[in-house]
């Protein structure tokens, strides 16, 4: 009976096998002809994001739904390939697309476990699924996957299949492919990874979300050790190598930021430009953009803006916590409450959100998002002393939602606050217009408005050099004497309302030289200069610097910068002085490459001495620079002397009620403009000036940007003479035998002792003067047309 039963069972199994094989064959016959063509594999075009770089190769940003970085199979390290094969498909190089032994092993394992706990997908089958099929778990899809895998194996080499897998597979954190994952999780290219890091990545394809080391490191570590064990079993590595890899401490890149330098405003400018030219394809075509930015300068600009805003806030006091929440007495509930309130708050710059858990006049203790504490003591409490002590109705109580910053390497913590004020900086090379640094505001994620390119603000006294330059062309000289006395202007002269301009400090005096007026930024003299040359002439003249005359009405208020400029426009204009009189157009994008490295676009900048047009006389540019060097040495920007350089020139700018503060400065190879103000214009406060708020930002930037750069002055052009003058009258002093000793002692740049003049005046409407025959004791300059007493 038993023998008969066994024969029946065997017959049933054979029959089922025959029927199953027939059905599978029938299904294969029906499915195979309808399998998709393999052009997507043979002509593989991954969706590569747009990447933006600095001129020296630092990644600024990438744009695209998928974070990818294609790598050819011959560039993939051997350990990476072995780790993938060990983790996913140990017989990859021997099977024909479907691993029969793997299928039988998985079937047996699933039968014993009572469920589908183990799969048998080969690397080729995963390629088939990723490119052509869905993830639905049906017999038809699985059969299609197997047959498509065999079709792929018949048409592509093993290395090509592995290359497709390595570049296409999803590995979490928006990273597709192992090269992108290496940069995402470890912050470096695949070629720089260790065996331990290779194994960590190789463990991800099984379940990217489950084994993500950012989300759950212990689980990812366990998976990594499994992969290393398989590599040892397959004799890819020996026992000592395995031990060293298991023990290696891994540093996972926790931050979501995947860039090398912060330049979000620049990245957005590039994205907009390329979108206008190429459209939606920029997000998947793998374009590489090389900008003119310099990484060190961009880093310096970021730090300068952040520090400048922090210093401003320190001067004006702590405004109070962002929010106040109730902290339960129960410890577990308290932790839940703190985690809940901090969950929706993102760090801004280096300001971390935190909740105050205890506060006394000598110690504020706050808890960060990761549960660690930040103790704020000592000098860090000074600017919040009133809040810590509960004075004037202010109090920092437990439950206060605040911002904290780590200062130094220890670190020491200080209480910070999200700023209301904004700042911006732009730097460019005046010889070709290349933008080397640009920060459009405190934080791009908070406000995407680019204050360098989009904010039209009054330039204040930083506009005076352009009026003075126009005056030089009208016959004025740096030694021209102009009254610094009170002045009343009619509504017609002032543009609609009667106006009595005043100097910043309210002072007046007798006549002063034009050089002194610029050095001390005397408003009364500047208005008189504009009155002398004529507002309409000045408005026409400033076209040479790239200003829009429509934004500068021809009234005497133009002398004090009542028109409208952007920081970028002002930087290009100051570049004319810096480069000796040429107009160069600022540019940001240097080169654009396609995914294969072919050059699609290349900038053709205007360069001094080549394509750049001359817009002012070289003598004019040199004299203006020479006067603005005095601004930096002895005038409103004398603080810049702390940089210890003699090749700097510039001008402060402060508008009415200090709504905008500026510093515009340069050396022969770098122009930088810094600005501070509120987006909705309002006063920055008492004693806030360009020298107080904008100049320190400029100094911090230039100090870093010019570190180690040799000093380089401006050579005096032909057509200028230098004579000794009486500093109080501007008249030429007689030559004496002591002149040589005086020049050796004081130098030709000693304040007030010498002056520089045009040897001849080029404009035809200005009388010529015979400088060489000027009599001692007479003014060295002719009376300028329209000069007021």
PDB file of C-alpha atoms in Angstrom, residues 242-514:
ATOM      1  CA  UNK A 242      38.166  41.774   7.782  1.00  0.00           C
ATOM      2  CA  UNK A 243      39.031  42.526  11.395  1.00  0.00           C
ATOM      3  CA  UNK A 244      40.446  45.961  10.568  1.00  0.00           C
ATOM      4  CA  UNK A 245      37.378  46.873   8.510  1.00  0.00           C
ATOM      5  CA  UNK A 246      34.946  45.766  11.229  1.00  0.00           C
ATOM      6  CA  UNK A 247      36.792  47.836  13.840  1.00  0.00           C
ATOM      7  CA  UNK A 248      37.106  50.978  11.712  1.00  0.00           C
ATOM      8  CA  UNK A 249      35.122  53.904  13.095  1.00  0.00           C
ATOM      9  CA  UNK A 250      32.847  55.333  10.433  1.00  0.00           C
ATOM     10  CA  UNK A 251      31.992  59.026  10.239  1.00  0.00           C
ATOM     11  CA  UNK A 252      28.652  59.507   8.537  1.00  0.00           C
ATOM     12  CA  UNK A 253      27.859  62.862   7.000  1.00  0.00           C
ATOM     13  CA  UNK A 254      24.882  63.931   9.093  1.00  0.00           C
ATOM     14  CA  UNK A 255      24.159  67.246   7.428  1.00  0.00           C
ATOM     15  CA  UNK A 256      21.789  67.359   4.515  1.00  0.00           C
ATOM     16  CA  UNK A 257      23.983  69.888   2.778  1.00  0.00           C
ATOM     17  CA  UNK A 258      25.958  68.243   0.012  1.00  0.00           C
ATOM     18  CA  UNK A 259      28.017  71.227  -1.122  1.00  0.00           C
ATOM     19  CA  UNK A 260      31.564  72.406  -0.515  1.00  0.00           C
ATOM     20  CA  UNK A 261      30.866  76.117  -0.172  1.00  0.00           C
ATOM     21  CA  UNK A 262      27.748  78.120   0.695  1.00  0.00           C
ATOM     22  CA  UNK A 263      26.659  80.247  -2.262  1.00  0.00           C
ATOM     23  CA  UNK A 264      22.911  79.712  -2.629  1.00  0.00           C
ATOM     24  CA  UNK A 265      22.255  83.142  -4.123  1.00  0.00           C
ATOM     25  CA  UNK A 266      24.863  82.468  -6.797  1.00  0.00           C
ATOM     26  CA  UNK A 267      23.441  79.013  -7.487  1.00  0.00           C
ATOM     27  CA  UNK A 268      19.991  80.483  -8.059  1.00  0.00           C
ATOM     28  CA  UNK A 269      21.390  83.105 -10.443  1.00  0.00           C
ATOM     29  CA  UNK A 270      23.060  80.323 -12.448  1.00  0.00           C
ATOM     30  CA  UNK A 271      19.932  78.161 -12.439  1.00  0.00           C
ATOM     31  CA  UNK A 272      17.782  80.994 -13.773  1.00  0.00           C
ATOM     32  CA  UNK A 273      20.267  81.785 -16.530  1.00  0.00           C
ATOM     33  CA  UNK A 274      20.522  78.188 -17.720  1.00  0.00           C
ATOM     34  CA  UNK A 275      16.784  77.599 -17.457  1.00  0.00           C
ATOM     35  CA  UNK A 276      16.168  80.550 -19.769  1.00  0.00           C
ATOM     36  CA  UNK A 277      18.568  79.050 -22.314  1.00  0.00           C
ATOM     37  CA  UNK A 278      17.944  75.285 -22.064  1.00  0.00           C
ATOM     38  CA  UNK A 279      14.625  74.867 -20.259  1.00  0.00           C
ATOM     39  CA  UNK A 280      13.633  71.882 -18.100  1.00  0.00           C
ATOM     40  CA  UNK A 281      16.398  69.693 -19.510  1.00  0.00           C
ATOM     41  CA  UNK A 282      18.933  71.308 -17.158  1.00  0.00           C
ATOM     42  CA  UNK A 283      17.604  69.222 -14.255  1.00  0.00           C
ATOM     43  CA  UNK A 284      18.412  65.861 -15.834  1.00  0.00           C
ATOM     44  CA  UNK A 285      21.053  66.405 -18.519  1.00  0.00           C
ATOM     45  CA  UNK A 286      24.108  66.483 -16.274  1.00  0.00           C
ATOM     46  CA  UNK A 287      25.299  69.957 -17.168  1.00  0.00           C
ATOM     47  CA  UNK A 288      28.332  71.213 -15.275  1.00  0.00           C
ATOM     48  CA  UNK A 289      28.648  74.948 -14.724  1.00  0.00           C
ATOM     49  CA  UNK A 290      31.957  76.525 -13.729  1.00  0.00           C
ATOM     50  CA  UNK A 291      31.468  79.982 -12.239  1.00  0.00           C
ATOM     51  CA  UNK A 292      33.990  82.727 -11.604  1.00  0.00           C
ATOM     52  CA  UNK A 293      33.636  82.415  -7.816  1.00  0.00           C
ATOM     53  CA  UNK A 294      36.742  81.745  -5.738  1.00  0.00           C
ATOM     54  CA  UNK A 295      36.098  79.380  -2.850  1.00  0.00           C
ATOM     55  CA  UNK A 296      38.288  81.182  -0.308  1.00  0.00           C
ATOM     56  CA  UNK A 297      36.738  84.525  -1.160  1.00  0.00           C
ATOM     57  CA  UNK A 298      33.200  83.141  -0.992  1.00  0.00           C
ATOM     58  CA  UNK A 299      33.878  81.582   2.394  1.00  0.00           C
ATOM     59  CA  UNK A 300      35.330  84.887   3.587  1.00  0.00           C
ATOM     60  CA  UNK A 301      32.305  86.785   2.283  1.00  0.00           C
ATOM     61  CA  UNK A 302      29.912  84.462   4.120  1.00  0.00           C
ATOM     62  CA  UNK A 303      31.779  84.852   7.382  1.00  0.00           C
ATOM     63  CA  UNK A 304      32.017  88.626   6.965  1.00  0.00           C
ATOM     64  CA  UNK A 305      28.272  89.041   6.414  1.00  0.00           C
ATOM     65  CA  UNK A 306      27.320  86.747   9.289  1.00  0.00           C
ATOM     66  CA  UNK A 307      29.770  88.450  11.641  1.00  0.00           C
ATOM     67  CA  UNK A 308      28.682  91.914  10.568  1.00  0.00           C
ATOM     68  CA  UNK A 309      25.037  91.141  11.278  1.00  0.00           C
ATOM     69  CA  UNK A 310      25.898  89.535  14.623  1.00  0.00           C
ATOM     70  CA  UNK A 311      27.902  92.605  15.618  1.00  0.00           C
ATOM     71  CA  UNK A 312      25.010  94.878  14.684  1.00  0.00           C
ATOM     72  CA  UNK A 313      22.638  92.830  16.849  1.00  0.00           C
ATOM     73  CA  UNK A 314      25.100  92.991  19.736  1.00  0.00           C
ATOM     74  CA  UNK A 315      25.144  96.779  19.493  1.00  0.00           C
ATOM     75  CA  UNK A 316      21.358  97.019  19.532  1.00  0.00           C
ATOM     76  CA  UNK A 317      20.515  94.427  22.140  1.00  0.00           C
ATOM     77  CA  UNK A 318      18.638  91.181  22.521  1.00  0.00           C
ATOM     78  CA  UNK A 319      15.004  91.308  21.360  1.00  0.00           C
ATOM     79  CA  UNK A 320      13.847  88.270  23.290  1.00  0.00           C
ATOM     80  CA  UNK A 321      12.987  84.609  22.684  1.00  0.00           C
ATOM     81  CA  UNK A 322      11.231  83.437  19.531  1.00  0.00           C
ATOM     82  CA  UNK A 323       8.505  81.659  21.478  1.00  0.00           C
ATOM     83  CA  UNK A 324       7.564  80.442  24.942  1.00  0.00           C
ATOM     84  CA  UNK A 325       6.280  76.937  25.690  1.00  0.00           C
ATOM     85  CA  UNK A 326       5.175  75.276  28.911  1.00  0.00           C
ATOM     86  CA  UNK A 327       7.537  72.581  30.173  1.00  0.00           C
ATOM     87  CA  UNK A 328       5.795  69.748  32.082  1.00  0.00           C
ATOM     88  CA  UNK A 329       7.236  68.668  35.418  1.00  0.00           C
ATOM     89  CA  UNK A 330       7.422  65.017  34.345  1.00  0.00           C
ATOM     90  CA  UNK A 331      10.817  64.354  32.729  1.00  0.00           C
ATOM     91  CA  UNK A 332       9.517  62.153  29.909  1.00  0.00           C
ATOM     92  CA  UNK A 333       6.755  64.601  29.056  1.00  0.00           C
ATOM     93  CA  UNK A 334       9.227  67.460  29.180  1.00  0.00           C
ATOM     94  CA  UNK A 335      11.540  65.738  26.695  1.00  0.00           C
ATOM     95  CA  UNK A 336       8.579  65.099  24.405  1.00  0.00           C
ATOM     96  CA  UNK A 337       7.502  68.750  24.620  1.00  0.00           C
ATOM     97  CA  UNK A 338      11.008  70.029  23.833  1.00  0.00           C
ATOM     98  CA  UNK A 339      11.420  67.630  20.922  1.00  0.00           C
ATOM     99  CA  UNK A 340       8.033  68.642  19.562  1.00  0.00           C
ATOM    100  CA  UNK A 341       8.721  72.385  19.585  1.00  0.00           C
ATOM    101  CA  UNK A 342      12.219  72.008  18.088  1.00  0.00           C
ATOM    102  CA  UNK A 343      11.154  69.551  15.398  1.00  0.00           C
ATOM    103  CA  UNK A 344       9.791  72.258  13.139  1.00  0.00           C
ATOM    104  CA  UNK A 345      12.734  74.656  13.563  1.00  0.00           C
ATOM    105  CA  UNK A 346      15.682  74.440  11.203  1.00  0.00           C
ATOM    106  CA  UNK A 347      19.158  75.796  11.958  1.00  0.00           C
ATOM    107  CA  UNK A 348      19.870  79.121  10.275  1.00  0.00           C
ATOM    108  CA  UNK A 349      23.524  79.647   9.438  1.00  0.00           C
ATOM    109  CA  UNK A 350      25.245  78.376  12.610  1.00  0.00           C
ATOM    110  CA  UNK A 351      22.353  79.346  14.872  1.00  0.00           C
ATOM    111  CA  UNK A 352      20.858  76.224  16.447  1.00  0.00           C
ATOM    112  CA  UNK A 353      17.309  76.231  17.852  1.00  0.00           C
ATOM    113  CA  UNK A 354      17.108  75.348  21.542  1.00  0.00           C
ATOM    114  CA  UNK A 355      14.755  75.498  24.521  1.00  0.00           C
ATOM    115  CA  UNK A 356      15.821  77.107  27.799  1.00  0.00           C
ATOM    116  CA  UNK A 357      15.511  74.582  30.643  1.00  0.00           C
ATOM    117  CA  UNK A 358      16.911  76.806  33.415  1.00  0.00           C
ATOM    118  CA  UNK A 359      17.953  80.446  33.684  1.00  0.00           C
ATOM    119  CA  UNK A 360      19.749  82.555  36.294  1.00  0.00           C
ATOM    120  CA  UNK A 361      21.725  85.798  35.945  1.00  0.00           C
ATOM    121  CA  UNK A 362      24.920  83.716  35.859  1.00  0.00           C
ATOM    122  CA  UNK A 363      23.882  80.622  33.876  1.00  0.00           C
ATOM    123  CA  UNK A 364      21.403  79.867  31.099  1.00  0.00           C
ATOM    124  CA  UNK A 365      21.070  76.217  30.199  1.00  0.00           C
ATOM    125  CA  UNK A 366      19.367  75.283  26.923  1.00  0.00           C
ATOM    126  CA  UNK A 367      18.610  71.954  25.248  1.00  0.00           C
ATOM    127  CA  UNK A 368      19.356  71.383  21.549  1.00  0.00           C
ATOM    128  CA  UNK A 369      17.499  69.264  18.986  1.00  0.00           C
ATOM    129  CA  UNK A 370      19.760  66.260  19.557  1.00  0.00           C
ATOM    130  CA  UNK A 371      19.114  66.348  23.304  1.00  0.00           C
ATOM    131  CA  UNK A 372      22.509  67.784  24.261  1.00  0.00           C
ATOM    132  CA  UNK A 373      22.811  70.823  26.468  1.00  0.00           C
ATOM    133  CA  UNK A 374      24.327  74.247  25.895  1.00  0.00           C
ATOM    134  CA  UNK A 375      25.507  76.242  28.926  1.00  0.00           C
ATOM    135  CA  UNK A 376      25.777  80.002  28.456  1.00  0.00           C
ATOM    136  CA  UNK A 377      27.882  81.771  31.082  1.00  0.00           C
ATOM    137  CA  UNK A 378      30.372  84.583  31.628  1.00  0.00           C
ATOM    138  CA  UNK A 379      30.873  87.196  28.922  1.00  0.00           C
ATOM    139  CA  UNK A 380      28.374  85.428  26.671  1.00  0.00           C
ATOM    140  CA  UNK A 381      25.619  86.660  28.986  1.00  0.00           C
ATOM    141  CA  UNK A 382      26.500  90.341  28.831  1.00  0.00           C
ATOM    142  CA  UNK A 383      24.285  91.330  25.942  1.00  0.00           C
ATOM    143  CA  UNK A 384      21.278  89.492  27.442  1.00  0.00           C
ATOM    144  CA  UNK A 385      21.975  90.578  31.028  1.00  0.00           C
ATOM    145  CA  UNK A 386      18.651  92.416  31.391  1.00  0.00           C
ATOM    146  CA  UNK A 387      16.752  89.345  30.185  1.00  0.00           C
ATOM    147  CA  UNK A 388      18.727  86.943  32.395  1.00  0.00           C
ATOM    148  CA  UNK A 389      18.136  89.150  35.445  1.00  0.00           C
ATOM    149  CA  UNK A 390      14.495  89.764  34.618  1.00  0.00           C
ATOM    150  CA  UNK A 391      14.911  93.554  34.428  1.00  0.00           C
ATOM    151  CA  UNK A 392      12.498  95.993  32.719  1.00  0.00           C
ATOM    152  CA  UNK A 393       9.809  93.355  32.502  1.00  0.00           C
ATOM    153  CA  UNK A 394      11.995  91.058  30.399  1.00  0.00           C
ATOM    154  CA  UNK A 395      12.710  87.482  31.349  1.00  0.00           C
ATOM    155  CA  UNK A 396      14.324  84.397  29.919  1.00  0.00           C
ATOM    156  CA  UNK A 397      12.328  81.690  31.673  1.00  0.00           C
ATOM    157  CA  UNK A 398      12.353  77.903  31.210  1.00  0.00           C
ATOM    158  CA  UNK A 399      10.453  77.067  28.044  1.00  0.00           C
ATOM    159  CA  UNK A 400      11.850  80.012  26.083  1.00  0.00           C
ATOM    160  CA  UNK A 401      12.612  79.051  22.470  1.00  0.00           C
ATOM    161  CA  UNK A 402      15.957  80.629  21.563  1.00  0.00           C
ATOM    162  CA  UNK A 403      18.935  80.343  19.233  1.00  0.00           C
ATOM    163  CA  UNK A 404      22.433  79.415  20.366  1.00  0.00           C
ATOM    164  CA  UNK A 405      25.821  79.520  18.643  1.00  0.00           C
ATOM    165  CA  UNK A 406      28.958  77.521  19.306  1.00  0.00           C
ATOM    166  CA  UNK A 407      32.003  79.786  19.506  1.00  0.00           C
ATOM    167  CA  UNK A 408      35.528  78.426  19.347  1.00  0.00           C
ATOM    168  CA  UNK A 409      36.705  74.825  19.415  1.00  0.00           C
ATOM    169  CA  UNK A 410      35.703  73.898  22.978  1.00  0.00           C
ATOM    170  CA  UNK A 411      32.960  75.036  22.180  1.00  0.00           C
ATOM    171  CA  UNK A 412      31.677  77.960  24.198  1.00  0.00           C
ATOM    172  CA  UNK A 413      28.021  78.748  23.707  1.00  0.00           C
ATOM    173  CA  UNK A 414      26.415  82.142  23.290  1.00  0.00           C
ATOM    174  CA  UNK A 415      22.796  83.195  22.980  1.00  0.00           C
ATOM    175  CA  UNK A 416      21.990  84.417  19.474  1.00  0.00           C
ATOM    176  CA  UNK A 417      18.924  85.633  17.647  1.00  0.00           C
ATOM    177  CA  UNK A 418      17.629  85.521  14.106  1.00  0.00           C
ATOM    178  CA  UNK A 419      18.431  88.942  12.675  1.00  0.00           C
ATOM    179  CA  UNK A 420      15.937  91.404  11.306  1.00  0.00           C
ATOM    180  CA  UNK A 421      18.612  93.466   9.586  1.00  0.00           C
ATOM    181  CA  UNK A 422      20.127  92.298   6.306  1.00  0.00           C
ATOM    182  CA  UNK A 423      23.533  92.633   4.693  1.00  0.00           C
ATOM    183  CA  UNK A 424      25.127  91.814   1.354  1.00  0.00           C
ATOM    184  CA  UNK A 425      28.543  91.817  -0.278  1.00  0.00           C
ATOM    185  CA  UNK A 426      29.783  91.527  -3.841  1.00  0.00           C
ATOM    186  CA  UNK A 427      33.385  91.225  -5.014  1.00  0.00           C
ATOM    187  CA  UNK A 428      34.727  91.226  -8.537  1.00  0.00           C
ATOM    188  CA  UNK A 429      37.916  91.477 -10.527  1.00  0.00           C
ATOM    189  CA  UNK A 430      37.965  94.987 -12.051  1.00  0.00           C
ATOM    190  CA  UNK A 431      40.199  93.866 -14.898  1.00  0.00           C
ATOM    191  CA  UNK A 432      37.697  91.500 -16.496  1.00  0.00           C
ATOM    192  CA  UNK A 433      34.478  91.689 -14.425  1.00  0.00           C
ATOM    193  CA  UNK A 434      34.694  88.163 -12.971  1.00  0.00           C
ATOM    194  CA  UNK A 435      32.532  87.951  -9.837  1.00  0.00           C
ATOM    195  CA  UNK A 436      34.658  86.262  -7.189  1.00  0.00           C
ATOM    196  CA  UNK A 437      32.268  86.355  -4.211  1.00  0.00           C
ATOM    197  CA  UNK A 438      28.589  87.166  -3.749  1.00  0.00           C
ATOM    198  CA  UNK A 439      26.346  86.972  -0.692  1.00  0.00           C
ATOM    199  CA  UNK A 440      22.842  88.270  -1.328  1.00  0.00           C
ATOM    200  CA  UNK A 441      21.622  88.178   2.254  1.00  0.00           C
ATOM    201  CA  UNK A 442      21.911  86.513   5.625  1.00  0.00           C
ATOM    202  CA  UNK A 443      20.202  83.236   4.727  1.00  0.00           C
ATOM    203  CA  UNK A 444      18.802  82.102   1.368  1.00  0.00           C
ATOM    204  CA  UNK A 445      16.409  79.581   2.912  1.00  0.00           C
ATOM    205  CA  UNK A 446      14.699  82.356   4.886  1.00  0.00           C
ATOM    206  CA  UNK A 447      14.500  84.885   2.064  1.00  0.00           C
ATOM    207  CA  UNK A 448      15.496  84.278  -1.541  1.00  0.00           C
ATOM    208  CA  UNK A 449      15.538  87.983  -2.423  1.00  0.00           C
ATOM    209  CA  UNK A 450      19.030  88.712  -3.767  1.00  0.00           C
ATOM    210  CA  UNK A 451      20.052  92.101  -2.406  1.00  0.00           C
ATOM    211  CA  UNK A 452      23.156  92.250  -4.597  1.00  0.00           C
ATOM    212  CA  UNK A 453      21.250  92.150  -7.865  1.00  0.00           C
ATOM    213  CA  UNK A 454      17.641  93.014  -7.002  1.00  0.00           C
ATOM    214  CA  UNK A 455      17.755  95.645  -4.254  1.00  0.00           C
ATOM    215  CA  UNK A 456      17.696  99.231  -5.580  1.00  0.00           C
ATOM    216  CA  UNK A 457      18.870 101.361  -2.700  1.00  0.00           C
ATOM    217  CA  UNK A 458      20.196 104.874  -2.189  1.00  0.00           C
ATOM    218  CA  UNK A 459      24.015 104.806  -2.292  1.00  0.00           C
ATOM    219  CA  UNK A 460      24.472 107.843  -0.042  1.00  0.00           C
ATOM    220  CA  UNK A 461      27.997 109.238   0.117  1.00  0.00           C
ATOM    221  CA  UNK A 462      29.412 106.207  -1.718  1.00  0.00           C
ATOM    222  CA  UNK A 463      28.094 107.972  -4.846  1.00  0.00           C
ATOM    223  CA  UNK A 464      30.183 111.110  -4.295  1.00  0.00           C
ATOM    224  CA  UNK A 465      33.283 109.858  -6.167  1.00  0.00           C
ATOM    225  CA  UNK A 466      31.318 109.864  -9.433  1.00  0.00           C
ATOM    226  CA  UNK A 467      30.338 113.491  -8.907  1.00  0.00           C
ATOM    227  CA  UNK A 468      33.926 114.367  -8.039  1.00  0.00           C
ATOM    228  CA  UNK A 469      35.133 112.526 -11.139  1.00  0.00           C
ATOM    229  CA  UNK A 470      32.772 114.632 -13.258  1.00  0.00           C
ATOM    230  CA  UNK A 471      34.156 117.738 -11.548  1.00  0.00           C
ATOM    231  CA  UNK A 472      37.714 116.786 -12.523  1.00  0.00           C
ATOM    232  CA  UNK A 473      36.604 116.718 -16.141  1.00  0.00           C
ATOM    233  CA  UNK A 474      35.107 120.178 -15.688  1.00  0.00           C
ATOM    234  CA  UNK A 475      38.363 121.722 -14.509  1.00  0.00           C
ATOM    235  CA  UNK A 476      38.334 121.109 -10.765  1.00  0.00           C
ATOM    236  CA  UNK A 477      41.446 119.667  -9.158  1.00  0.00           C
ATOM    237  CA  UNK A 478      41.995 117.930  -5.830  1.00  0.00           C
ATOM    238  CA  UNK A 479      43.303 121.263  -4.545  1.00  0.00           C
ATOM    239  CA  UNK A 480      40.303 123.353  -5.651  1.00  0.00           C
ATOM    240  CA  UNK A 481      38.937 125.338  -2.690  1.00  0.00           C
ATOM    241  CA  UNK A 482      35.190 125.078  -2.086  1.00  0.00           C
ATOM    242  CA  UNK A 483      33.151 126.651   0.677  1.00  0.00           C
ATOM    243  CA  UNK A 484      32.038 124.432   3.543  1.00  0.00           C
ATOM    244  CA  UNK A 485      29.473 126.926   4.815  1.00  0.00           C
ATOM    245  CA  UNK A 486      25.701 126.546   5.405  1.00  0.00           C
ATOM    246  CA  UNK A 487      23.624 126.336   2.265  1.00  0.00           C
ATOM    247  CA  UNK A 488      19.908 126.815   1.528  1.00  0.00           C
ATOM    248  CA  UNK A 489      18.413 125.459  -1.674  1.00  0.00           C
ATOM    249  CA  UNK A 490      15.093 126.201  -3.280  1.00  0.00           C
ATOM    250  CA  UNK A 491      12.492 123.567  -4.009  1.00  0.00           C
ATOM    251  CA  UNK A 492      13.382 123.733  -7.703  1.00  0.00           C
ATOM    252  CA  UNK A 493      17.075 123.084  -7.046  1.00  0.00           C
ATOM    253  CA  UNK A 494      16.404 120.295  -4.546  1.00  0.00           C
ATOM    254  CA  UNK A 495      13.757 118.477  -6.564  1.00  0.00           C
ATOM    255  CA  UNK A 496      10.459 119.594  -5.029  1.00  0.00           C
ATOM    256  CA  UNK A 497      11.137 120.627  -1.446  1.00  0.00           C
ATOM    257  CA  UNK A 498      13.329 123.378  -0.058  1.00  0.00           C
ATOM    258  CA  UNK A 499      16.430 121.836   1.433  1.00  0.00           C
ATOM    259  CA  UNK A 500      19.227 122.827   3.758  1.00  0.00           C
ATOM    260  CA  UNK A 501      21.915 120.129   3.469  1.00  0.00           C
ATOM    261  CA  UNK A 502      24.185 119.548   6.419  1.00  0.00           C
ATOM    262  CA  UNK A 503      27.403 117.694   7.081  1.00  0.00           C
ATOM    263  CA  UNK A 504      27.016 114.466   9.028  1.00  0.00           C
ATOM    264  CA  UNK A 505      28.270 116.026  12.269  1.00  0.00           C
ATOM    265  CA  UNK A 506      26.585 119.385  11.619  1.00  0.00           C
ATOM    266  CA  UNK A 507      29.918 121.207  11.393  1.00  0.00           C
ATOM    267  CA  UNK A 508      30.810 124.004   8.980  1.00  0.00           C
ATOM    268  CA  UNK A 509      34.029 125.856   8.187  1.00  0.00           C
ATOM    269  CA  UNK A 510      35.656 128.071   5.634  1.00  0.00           C
ATOM    270  CA  UNK A 511      36.872 126.884   2.230  1.00  0.00           C
ATOM    271  CA  UNK A 512      38.348 123.387   2.038  1.00  0.00           C
ATOM    272  CA  UNK A 513      40.133 121.540  -0.728  1.00  0.00           C
ATOM    273  CA  UNK A 514      38.177 119.023  -2.780  1.00  0.00           C
TER     274      UNK A 514
END
